[in-house]
XYZ file of C-alpha atoms in Angstrom:
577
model
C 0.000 0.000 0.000
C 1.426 3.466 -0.777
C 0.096 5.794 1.337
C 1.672 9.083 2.401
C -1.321 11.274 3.874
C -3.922 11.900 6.606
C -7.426 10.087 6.755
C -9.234 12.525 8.569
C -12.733 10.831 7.690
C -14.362 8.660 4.954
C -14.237 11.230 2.221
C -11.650 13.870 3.896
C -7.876 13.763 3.811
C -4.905 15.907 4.797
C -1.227 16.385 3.506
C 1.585 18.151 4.319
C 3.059 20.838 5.499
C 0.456 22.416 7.491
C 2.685 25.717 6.833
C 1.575 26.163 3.323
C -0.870 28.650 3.695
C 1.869 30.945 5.454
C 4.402 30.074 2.408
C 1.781 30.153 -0.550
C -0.129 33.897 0.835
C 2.464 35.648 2.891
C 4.987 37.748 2.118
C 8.129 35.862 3.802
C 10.867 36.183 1.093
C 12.762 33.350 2.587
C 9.721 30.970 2.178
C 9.884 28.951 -0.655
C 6.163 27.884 -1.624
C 7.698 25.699 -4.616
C 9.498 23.378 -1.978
C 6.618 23.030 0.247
C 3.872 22.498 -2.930
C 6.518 19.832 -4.430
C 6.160 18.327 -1.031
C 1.782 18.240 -1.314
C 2.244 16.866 -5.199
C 4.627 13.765 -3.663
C 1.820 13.361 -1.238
C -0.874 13.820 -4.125
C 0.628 11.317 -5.855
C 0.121 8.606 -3.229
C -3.750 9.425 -2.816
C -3.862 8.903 -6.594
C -1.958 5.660 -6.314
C -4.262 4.536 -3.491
C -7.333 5.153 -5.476
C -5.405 3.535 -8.844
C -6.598 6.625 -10.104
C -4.006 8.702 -13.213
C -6.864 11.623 -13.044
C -7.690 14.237 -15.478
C -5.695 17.711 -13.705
C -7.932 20.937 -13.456
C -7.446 24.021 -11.749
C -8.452 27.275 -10.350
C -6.779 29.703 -12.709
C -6.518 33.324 -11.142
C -8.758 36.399 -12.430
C -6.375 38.734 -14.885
C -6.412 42.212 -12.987
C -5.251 44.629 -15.826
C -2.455 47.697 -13.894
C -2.008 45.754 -11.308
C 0.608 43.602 -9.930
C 0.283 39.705 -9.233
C -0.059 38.950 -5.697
C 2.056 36.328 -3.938
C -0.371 33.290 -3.958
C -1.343 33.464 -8.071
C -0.006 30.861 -9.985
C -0.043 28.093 -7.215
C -2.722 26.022 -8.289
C -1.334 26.099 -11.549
C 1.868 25.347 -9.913
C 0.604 22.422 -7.749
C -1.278 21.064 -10.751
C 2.498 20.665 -12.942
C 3.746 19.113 -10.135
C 1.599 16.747 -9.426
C 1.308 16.238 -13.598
C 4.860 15.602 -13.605
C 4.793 13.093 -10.741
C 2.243 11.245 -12.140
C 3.513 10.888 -15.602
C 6.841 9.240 -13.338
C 5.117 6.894 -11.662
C 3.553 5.582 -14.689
C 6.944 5.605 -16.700
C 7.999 3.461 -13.569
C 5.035 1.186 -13.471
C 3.684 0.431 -17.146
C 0.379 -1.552 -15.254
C -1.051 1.773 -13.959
C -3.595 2.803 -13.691
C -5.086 -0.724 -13.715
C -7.798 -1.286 -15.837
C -11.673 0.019 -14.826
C -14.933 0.620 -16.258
C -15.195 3.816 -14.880
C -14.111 7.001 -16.268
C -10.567 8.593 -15.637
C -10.967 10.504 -12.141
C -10.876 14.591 -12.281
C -8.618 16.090 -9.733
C -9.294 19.875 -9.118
C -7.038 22.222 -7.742
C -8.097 25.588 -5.945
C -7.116 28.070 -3.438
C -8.643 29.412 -0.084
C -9.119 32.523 -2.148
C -12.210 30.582 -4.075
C -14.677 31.227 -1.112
C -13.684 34.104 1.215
C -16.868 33.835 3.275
C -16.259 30.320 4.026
C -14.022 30.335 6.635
C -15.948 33.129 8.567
C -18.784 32.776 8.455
C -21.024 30.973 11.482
C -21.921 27.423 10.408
C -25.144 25.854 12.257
C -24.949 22.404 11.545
C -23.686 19.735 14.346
C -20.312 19.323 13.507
C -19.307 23.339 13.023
C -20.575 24.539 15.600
C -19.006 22.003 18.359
C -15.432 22.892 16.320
C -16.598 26.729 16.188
C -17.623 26.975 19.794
C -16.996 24.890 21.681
C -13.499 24.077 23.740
C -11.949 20.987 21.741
C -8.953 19.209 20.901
C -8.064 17.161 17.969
C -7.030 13.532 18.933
C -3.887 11.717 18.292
C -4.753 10.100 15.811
C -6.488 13.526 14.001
C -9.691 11.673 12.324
C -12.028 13.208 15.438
C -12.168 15.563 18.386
C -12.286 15.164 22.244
C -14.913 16.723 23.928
C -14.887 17.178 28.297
C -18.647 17.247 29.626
C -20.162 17.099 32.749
C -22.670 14.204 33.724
C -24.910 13.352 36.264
C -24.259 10.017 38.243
C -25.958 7.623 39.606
C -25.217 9.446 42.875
C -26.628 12.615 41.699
C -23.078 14.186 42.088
C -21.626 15.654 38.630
C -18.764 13.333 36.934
C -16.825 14.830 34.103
C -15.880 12.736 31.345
C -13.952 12.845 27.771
C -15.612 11.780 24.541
C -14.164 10.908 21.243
C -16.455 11.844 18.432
C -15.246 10.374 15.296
C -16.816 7.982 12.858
C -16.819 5.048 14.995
C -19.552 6.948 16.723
C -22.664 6.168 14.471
C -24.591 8.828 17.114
C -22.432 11.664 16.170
C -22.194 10.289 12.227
C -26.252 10.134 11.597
C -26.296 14.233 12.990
C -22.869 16.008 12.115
C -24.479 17.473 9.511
C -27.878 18.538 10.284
C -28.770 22.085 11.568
C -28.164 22.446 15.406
C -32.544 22.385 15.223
C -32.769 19.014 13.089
C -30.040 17.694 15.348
C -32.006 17.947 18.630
C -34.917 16.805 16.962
C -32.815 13.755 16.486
C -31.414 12.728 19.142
C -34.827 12.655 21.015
C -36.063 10.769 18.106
C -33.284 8.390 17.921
C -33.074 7.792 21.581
C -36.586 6.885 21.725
C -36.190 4.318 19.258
C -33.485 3.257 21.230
C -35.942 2.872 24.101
C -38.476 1.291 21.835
C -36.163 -1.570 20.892
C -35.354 -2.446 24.017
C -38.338 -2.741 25.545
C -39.871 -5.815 23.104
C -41.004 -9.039 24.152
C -40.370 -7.505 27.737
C -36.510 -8.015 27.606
C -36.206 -4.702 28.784
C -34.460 -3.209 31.923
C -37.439 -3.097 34.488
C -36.594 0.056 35.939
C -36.172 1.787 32.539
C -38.720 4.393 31.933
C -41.693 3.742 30.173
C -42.585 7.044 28.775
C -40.816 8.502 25.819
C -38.777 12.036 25.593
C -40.603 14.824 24.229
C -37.458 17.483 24.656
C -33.563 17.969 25.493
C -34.393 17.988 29.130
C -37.151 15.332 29.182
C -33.853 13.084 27.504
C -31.477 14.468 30.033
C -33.961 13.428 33.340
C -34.566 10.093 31.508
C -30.703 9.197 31.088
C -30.205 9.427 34.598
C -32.907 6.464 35.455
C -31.018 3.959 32.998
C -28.431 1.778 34.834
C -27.945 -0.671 32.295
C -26.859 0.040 29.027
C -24.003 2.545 29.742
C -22.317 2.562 26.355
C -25.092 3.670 24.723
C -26.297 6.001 27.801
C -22.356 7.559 27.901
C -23.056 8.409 23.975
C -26.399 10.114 24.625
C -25.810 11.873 27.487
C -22.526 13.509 25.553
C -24.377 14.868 22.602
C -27.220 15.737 24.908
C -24.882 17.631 26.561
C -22.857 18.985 23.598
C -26.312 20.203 21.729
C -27.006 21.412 25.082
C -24.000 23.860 25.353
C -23.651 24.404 21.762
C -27.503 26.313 22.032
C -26.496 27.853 25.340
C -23.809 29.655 23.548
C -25.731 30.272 20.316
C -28.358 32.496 22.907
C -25.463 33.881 25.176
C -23.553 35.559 22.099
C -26.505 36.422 20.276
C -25.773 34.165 16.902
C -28.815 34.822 15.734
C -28.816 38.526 15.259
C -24.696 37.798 14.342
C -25.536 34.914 12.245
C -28.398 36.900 10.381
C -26.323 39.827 9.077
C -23.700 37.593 8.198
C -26.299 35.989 5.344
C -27.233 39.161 4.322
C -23.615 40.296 3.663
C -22.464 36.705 2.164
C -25.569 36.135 -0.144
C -26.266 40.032 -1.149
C -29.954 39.537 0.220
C -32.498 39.654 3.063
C -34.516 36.695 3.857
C -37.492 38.090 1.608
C -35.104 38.299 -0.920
C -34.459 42.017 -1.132
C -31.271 43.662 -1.102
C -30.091 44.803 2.156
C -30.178 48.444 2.682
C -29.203 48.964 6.481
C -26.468 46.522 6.699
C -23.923 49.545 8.665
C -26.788 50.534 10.865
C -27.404 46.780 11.482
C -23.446 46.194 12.472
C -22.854 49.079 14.413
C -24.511 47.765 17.809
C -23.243 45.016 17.402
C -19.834 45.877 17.143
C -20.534 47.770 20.386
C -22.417 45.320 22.262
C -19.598 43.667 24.705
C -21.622 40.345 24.970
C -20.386 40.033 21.540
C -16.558 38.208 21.252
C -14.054 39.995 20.069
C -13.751 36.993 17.139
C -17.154 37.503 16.727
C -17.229 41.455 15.385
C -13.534 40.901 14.091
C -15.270 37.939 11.358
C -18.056 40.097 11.219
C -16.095 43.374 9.817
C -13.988 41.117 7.704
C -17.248 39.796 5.852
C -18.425 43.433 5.358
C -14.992 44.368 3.727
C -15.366 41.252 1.430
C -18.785 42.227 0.175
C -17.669 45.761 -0.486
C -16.198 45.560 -3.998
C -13.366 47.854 -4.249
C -12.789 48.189 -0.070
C -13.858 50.825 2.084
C -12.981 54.297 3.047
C -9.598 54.681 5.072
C -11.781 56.551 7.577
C -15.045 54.414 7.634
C -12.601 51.826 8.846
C -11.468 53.472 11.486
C -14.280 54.462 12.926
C -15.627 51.036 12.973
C -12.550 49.723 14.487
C -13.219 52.434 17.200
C -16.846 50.725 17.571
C -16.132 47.039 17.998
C -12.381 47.977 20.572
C -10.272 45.642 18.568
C -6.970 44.369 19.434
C -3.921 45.320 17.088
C -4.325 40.833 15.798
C -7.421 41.488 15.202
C -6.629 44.643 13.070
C -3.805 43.397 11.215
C -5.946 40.458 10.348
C -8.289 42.390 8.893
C -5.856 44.515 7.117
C -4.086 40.851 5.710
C -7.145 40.197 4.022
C -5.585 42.267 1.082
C -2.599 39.458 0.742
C -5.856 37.123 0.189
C -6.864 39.111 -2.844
C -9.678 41.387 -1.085
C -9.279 45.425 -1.714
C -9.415 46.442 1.812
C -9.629 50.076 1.119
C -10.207 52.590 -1.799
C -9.736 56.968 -1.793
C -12.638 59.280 -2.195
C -13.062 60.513 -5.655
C -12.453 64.531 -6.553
C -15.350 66.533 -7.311
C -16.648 66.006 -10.570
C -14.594 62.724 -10.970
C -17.078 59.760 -12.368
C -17.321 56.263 -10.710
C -15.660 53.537 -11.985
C -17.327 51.171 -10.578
C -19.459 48.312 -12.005
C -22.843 47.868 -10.970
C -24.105 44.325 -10.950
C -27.542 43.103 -11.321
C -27.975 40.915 -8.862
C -30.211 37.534 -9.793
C -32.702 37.523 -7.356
C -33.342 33.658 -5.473
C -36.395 32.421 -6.930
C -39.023 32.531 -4.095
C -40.755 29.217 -4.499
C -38.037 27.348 -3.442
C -38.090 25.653 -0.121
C -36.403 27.968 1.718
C -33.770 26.890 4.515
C -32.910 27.925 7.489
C -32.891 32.087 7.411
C -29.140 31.628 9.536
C -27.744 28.923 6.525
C -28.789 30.694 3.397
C -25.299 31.142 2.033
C -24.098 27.988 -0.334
C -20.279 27.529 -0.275
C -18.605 28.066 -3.717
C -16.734 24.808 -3.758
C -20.560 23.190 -3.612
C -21.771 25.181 -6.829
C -18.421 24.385 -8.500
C -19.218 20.526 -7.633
C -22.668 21.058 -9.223
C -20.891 22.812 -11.879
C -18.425 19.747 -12.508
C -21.357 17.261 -12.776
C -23.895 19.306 -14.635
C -20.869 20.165 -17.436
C -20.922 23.970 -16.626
C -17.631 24.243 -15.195
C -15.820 26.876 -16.920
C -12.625 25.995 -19.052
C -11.090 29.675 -18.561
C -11.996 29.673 -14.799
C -10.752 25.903 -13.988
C -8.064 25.408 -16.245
C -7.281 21.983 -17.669
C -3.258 20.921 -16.756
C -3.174 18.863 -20.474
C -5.324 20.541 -23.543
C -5.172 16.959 -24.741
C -6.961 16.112 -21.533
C -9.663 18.781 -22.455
C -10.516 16.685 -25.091
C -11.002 13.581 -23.523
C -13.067 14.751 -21.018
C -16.028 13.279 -22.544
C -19.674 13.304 -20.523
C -20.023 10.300 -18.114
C -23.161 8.714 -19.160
C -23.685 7.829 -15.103
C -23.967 11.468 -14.184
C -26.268 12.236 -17.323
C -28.932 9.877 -16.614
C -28.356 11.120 -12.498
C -28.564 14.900 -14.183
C -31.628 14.594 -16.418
C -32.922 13.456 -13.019
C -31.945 16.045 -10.936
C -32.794 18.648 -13.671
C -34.523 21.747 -11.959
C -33.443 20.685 -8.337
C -31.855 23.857 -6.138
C -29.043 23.939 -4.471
C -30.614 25.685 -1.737
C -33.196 22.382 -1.157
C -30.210 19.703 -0.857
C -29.959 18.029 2.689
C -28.621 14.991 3.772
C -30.680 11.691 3.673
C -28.195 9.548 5.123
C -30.811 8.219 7.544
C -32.647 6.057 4.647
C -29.397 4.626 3.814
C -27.946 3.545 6.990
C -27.244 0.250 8.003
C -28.336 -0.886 11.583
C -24.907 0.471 12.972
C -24.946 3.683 11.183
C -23.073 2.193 8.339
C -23.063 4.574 5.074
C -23.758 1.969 2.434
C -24.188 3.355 -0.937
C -22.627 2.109 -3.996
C -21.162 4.866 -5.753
C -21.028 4.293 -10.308
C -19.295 7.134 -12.359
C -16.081 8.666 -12.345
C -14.718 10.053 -9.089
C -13.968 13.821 -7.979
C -10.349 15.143 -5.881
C -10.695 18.307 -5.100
C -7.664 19.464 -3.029
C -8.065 23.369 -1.224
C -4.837 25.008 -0.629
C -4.878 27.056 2.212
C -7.197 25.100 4.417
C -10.805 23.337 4.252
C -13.840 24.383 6.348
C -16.411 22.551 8.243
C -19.292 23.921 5.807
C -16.923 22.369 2.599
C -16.831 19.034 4.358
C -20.669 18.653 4.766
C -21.309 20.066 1.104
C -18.985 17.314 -0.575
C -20.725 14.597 1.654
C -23.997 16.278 0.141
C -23.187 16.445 -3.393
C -22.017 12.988 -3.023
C -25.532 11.414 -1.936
C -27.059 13.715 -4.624
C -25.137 12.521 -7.757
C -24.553 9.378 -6.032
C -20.675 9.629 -7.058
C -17.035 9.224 -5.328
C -16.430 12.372 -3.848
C -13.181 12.885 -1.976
C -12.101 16.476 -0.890
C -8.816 17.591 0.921
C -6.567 20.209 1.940
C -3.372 20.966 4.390
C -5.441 21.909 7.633
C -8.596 21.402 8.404
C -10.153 25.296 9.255
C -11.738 26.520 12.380
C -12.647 30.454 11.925
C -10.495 31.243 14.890
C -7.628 29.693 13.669
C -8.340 30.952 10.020
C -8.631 34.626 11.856
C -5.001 33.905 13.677
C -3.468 32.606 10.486
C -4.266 36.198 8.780
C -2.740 37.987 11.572
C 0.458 36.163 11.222
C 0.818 36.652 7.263
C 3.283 39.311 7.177
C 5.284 37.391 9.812
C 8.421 34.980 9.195
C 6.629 31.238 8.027
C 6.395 29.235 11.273
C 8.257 25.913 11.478
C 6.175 22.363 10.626
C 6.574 19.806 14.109
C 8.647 17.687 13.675
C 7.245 14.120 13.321
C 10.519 11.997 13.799
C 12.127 12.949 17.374
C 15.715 13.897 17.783
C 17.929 11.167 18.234
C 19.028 10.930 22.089
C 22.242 9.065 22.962
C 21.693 5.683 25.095
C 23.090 6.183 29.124
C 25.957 4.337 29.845
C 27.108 1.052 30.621
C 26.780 -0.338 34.330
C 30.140 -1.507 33.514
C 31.689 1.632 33.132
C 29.800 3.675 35.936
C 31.158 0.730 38.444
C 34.725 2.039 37.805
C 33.701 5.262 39.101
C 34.804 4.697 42.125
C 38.314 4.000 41.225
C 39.300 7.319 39.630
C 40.581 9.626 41.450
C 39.027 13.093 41.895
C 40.998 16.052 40.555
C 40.901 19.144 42.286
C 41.700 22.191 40.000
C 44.681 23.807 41.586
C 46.920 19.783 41.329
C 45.297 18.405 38.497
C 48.670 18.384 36.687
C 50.259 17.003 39.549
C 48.125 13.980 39.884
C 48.228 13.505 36.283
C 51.619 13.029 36.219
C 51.467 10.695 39.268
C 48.943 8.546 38.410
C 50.584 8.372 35.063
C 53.753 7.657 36.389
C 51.982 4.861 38.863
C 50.122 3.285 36.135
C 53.235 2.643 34.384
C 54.321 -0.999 34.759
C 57.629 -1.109 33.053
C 59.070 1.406 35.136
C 59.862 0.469 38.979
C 59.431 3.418 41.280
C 63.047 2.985 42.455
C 64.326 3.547 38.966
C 62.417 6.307 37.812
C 64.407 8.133 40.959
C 67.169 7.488 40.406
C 67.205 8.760 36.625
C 65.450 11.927 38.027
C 68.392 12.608 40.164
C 70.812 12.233 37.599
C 68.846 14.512 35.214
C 69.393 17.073 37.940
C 72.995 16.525 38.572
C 73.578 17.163 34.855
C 71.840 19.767 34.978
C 73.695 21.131 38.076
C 76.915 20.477 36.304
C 75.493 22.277 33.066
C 74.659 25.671 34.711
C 75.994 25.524 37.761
């Protein structure tokens, strides 16, 4: 098996070095972004290997600004993309049998930056999975395919226990919700965990002193999990996403998310809820950069957002003056002001008098208002989940995702699999798309679909968000395809925030996987000898070198070596004297 990367989960992976995004978008000129992407092709190569996959090569190419000079992180897709071409076309030099022989189509690999969403990574994500990695306090494991989680729990006693949880995909709990909305999630459990109930109360098997009502809420769930002595796996699992939903919503109300999370949709999708364009969007942000029950993260993600959606920046003083507002720290500023190494104008000058705009206007395509609507707090759609829809519905544009071979280009032919799925399909939003991984499920929360078509790689340099992971997990169950998405660093929007502080900042160093070599302690053999050398004290040490050299010597008696000492000195009295 040739493997040289991370499985983080069934469809996500991670490669090396988690220092790219520092080498690729800063400005460090002793960074060298070509070592460190040669580095992610080698590792590229291995996932293709693994899959038996020698894929068709696409990627983001970068928007031509006319005037204006490129920035440090253009040209490394297009980079990556040659590299990995040229490792590729080694390994099959080396190995005439690969790819082995399939009736699928050649695989697409598709190369893009962190600079093809810039919301992304900000914005607040309310499904299961984001917001216990947004807000809540946890630690990847060891391991790094899941998180630990510390909760407190009632026992038995009634005295509260605390307790770590692993929630990875050996939890088929935490796998069936991950990626519902925080609402849908609750909903869940309580559903789940009266099924639970259900199935072990049949035929009267059941623990006697279970209860024999069912749970209508969170805390009906919670007072219910207390009365179950038997069954603890299953009870330990429960009671940690009852807690975890628990303090998940407790936060949501404490920072006010939903007034946060609202504007935030305005300013990412251009529109209200109704659909109209947003006209109050400052007066809107104003008390909340003031209100101090708001985090610091919290108005510094905000005021990034409204910079994005401002085409051509903002005025030098506007920006000050909302600084002022939301008290930020100078991190928090220079993050902000690092969001023009990420391609975003940060600010613009006032025009003269009489001087015309030059400006584009856009006409913004209003959402057609039949749709099923979601959630008003997850109205924005990533762009890596349109540009999947684009891939499979043959829209993807050639001068916006580049192909690596032009030969390639024309042997891209349609899959016939993802016609027939797209003639189904035809007409379906985006918007409507959730995840119906429940009808699929085995009895252990098993995924089992059988995928038919040609599979997608799409690898994101510069890091992956939470809200990327669900939508290639989506897209997959839609088109019923091979979906497998990856990146150097899994994205939480704190760290994401911390990252664009640092930009302008010397490229920090990668851990160091292999430990430095420590020399063995010594023999027993030698430290029992110890005791037989003599201790030198530093005004005679030359003395009682010379005598324990002279003492060590066998082939000189003592008696002798006087003797010839004395006549050395008689010569020399004879000599001088």
């Amino acid at each position: 098996m040739y493997v040289d990367y991370q499985v983080v989960e069934s469809n996500v992976f991670s490669v090396d070095p988690p220092s790219s995004f520092f080498s690729v978008f800063g400005t460090d000129r002793r960074a060298y972004p070509e070592s460190s992407l040669q580095m992610t092709a080698k590792q590229l190569l291995s996932l293709c290997v693994t899959l038996g996959e020698d894929p068709i090569i696409r990627y983001q190419s970068p928007p031509e600004v006319d005037g204006q000079p490129p920035l440090p992180f253009e040209g490394a897709t297009k980079s990556l993309a040659l590299a990995l071409q040229r490792e590729l076309d080694r390994f099959c030099q080396l190995n005439p049998n690969f790819p082995p022989r399939s009736s699928q189509p050649r695989a697409t690999f598709l190369i893009v930056d962190r600079t093809v969403d810039q919301y992304a990574p900000l914005l607040h994500e309310f499904t299961y999975q984001a917001m216990i990695n947004d807000l809540l306090p946890v630690k990847p494991t060891e391991n790094g395919t899941g998180i630990v989680y510390s909760y407190e729990f009632t026992q038995a006693d009634g005295s509260l226990g605390t307790k770590d949880v692993v929630l990875d995909e050996d939890d088929h709990v935490y796998t069936s919700i991950r990626h519902l909305h925080i609402a849908e999630c609750t909903d869940r459990l309580i559903e789940e965990f009266n099924k639970f109930l259900a199935e072990n109360k049949q035929d009267g098997k059941a623990d006697p002193d279970a209860p024999k009502a069912t749970a209508r809420s969170l805390n009906d769930m919670k007072e219910m999990l207390t009365n179950l002595p038997h069954f603890q796996e299953m009870k330990a699992k429960y009671s940690a996403h009852l807690s975890i939903a628990q303090e998940c919503m407790s936060y949501f109300e404490k920072s006010k998310l939903n007034s946060v999370g609202n504007l935030e949709q305005n300013i990412a999708t251009g529109e209200t809820p109704d659909g109209e364009v947003p006209k109050t969007i400052v007066l809107d942000m104003v008390p909340l950069l003031d209100d101090k029950y708001i985090s610091d993260m919290d108005k510094t993600r905000l005021l990034m957002q409204y910079i994005i959606s401002k085409d051509g920046g903002v005025f030098e003083d506007d920006k000050r003056k909302l600084f002022d507002h939301a008290h930020l720290a100078r991190e928090s500023r220079e993050a902000i002001d690092n969001l023009s190494l990420m391609g975003v104008q940060v600010t613009r000058q006032r025009r003269a008098k009489g001087e015309k705009s030059t400006r584009k206007r856009f006409l913004r395509k209003r959402a057609n208002r039949d749709d099923d609507q979601p959630y008003e707090l997850s109205r924005y759609i990533p762009v890596i989940k349109k540009t999947m829809d684009a891939f499979f519905t043959h829209q993807l544009d050639d001068a916006q995702f580049a192909y690596c071979r032009a030969s390639d280009k024309e042997h891209d032919g349609s899959d016939p699999a993802t016609k027939a799925v797209t003639n189904q399909l035809s007409g379906v939003s985006l918007r409507t798309t959730r995840p119906t991984y429940r009808s699929k499920q085995g009895a252990n929360g098993e995924h089992r679909r059988t995928a038919s078509g040609s599979k997608l790689v799409i690898f994101v340099i510069g890091g992956l968000t939470y809200s990327e992971i669900r939508s290639t997990y989506e897209m997959a169950e839609l088109y019923n395809r091979d979906i497998f998405i990856g990146t150097t660093e899994i994205l939480r929007p704190t760290k994401y925030v911390e990252n664009l502080s640092q930009l302008r900042m010397s490229v920090p160093r990668d851990p160091v996987l292999i430990p430095a070599y420590t020399a063995p302690p010594p023999k027993s053999s030698s430290s029992s000898l110890k005791p037989l050398i003599p201790k030198l004290s530093h005004s005679s040490s030359h003395a009682s070198l010379n005598a324990s050299s002279m003492s060590s010597s066998p082939s000189i008696p003592p008696t002798a070596a006087t003797d010839e000492t004395k006549k050395k000195k008689k010569g020399l009295k004879k000599l001088f004297g």
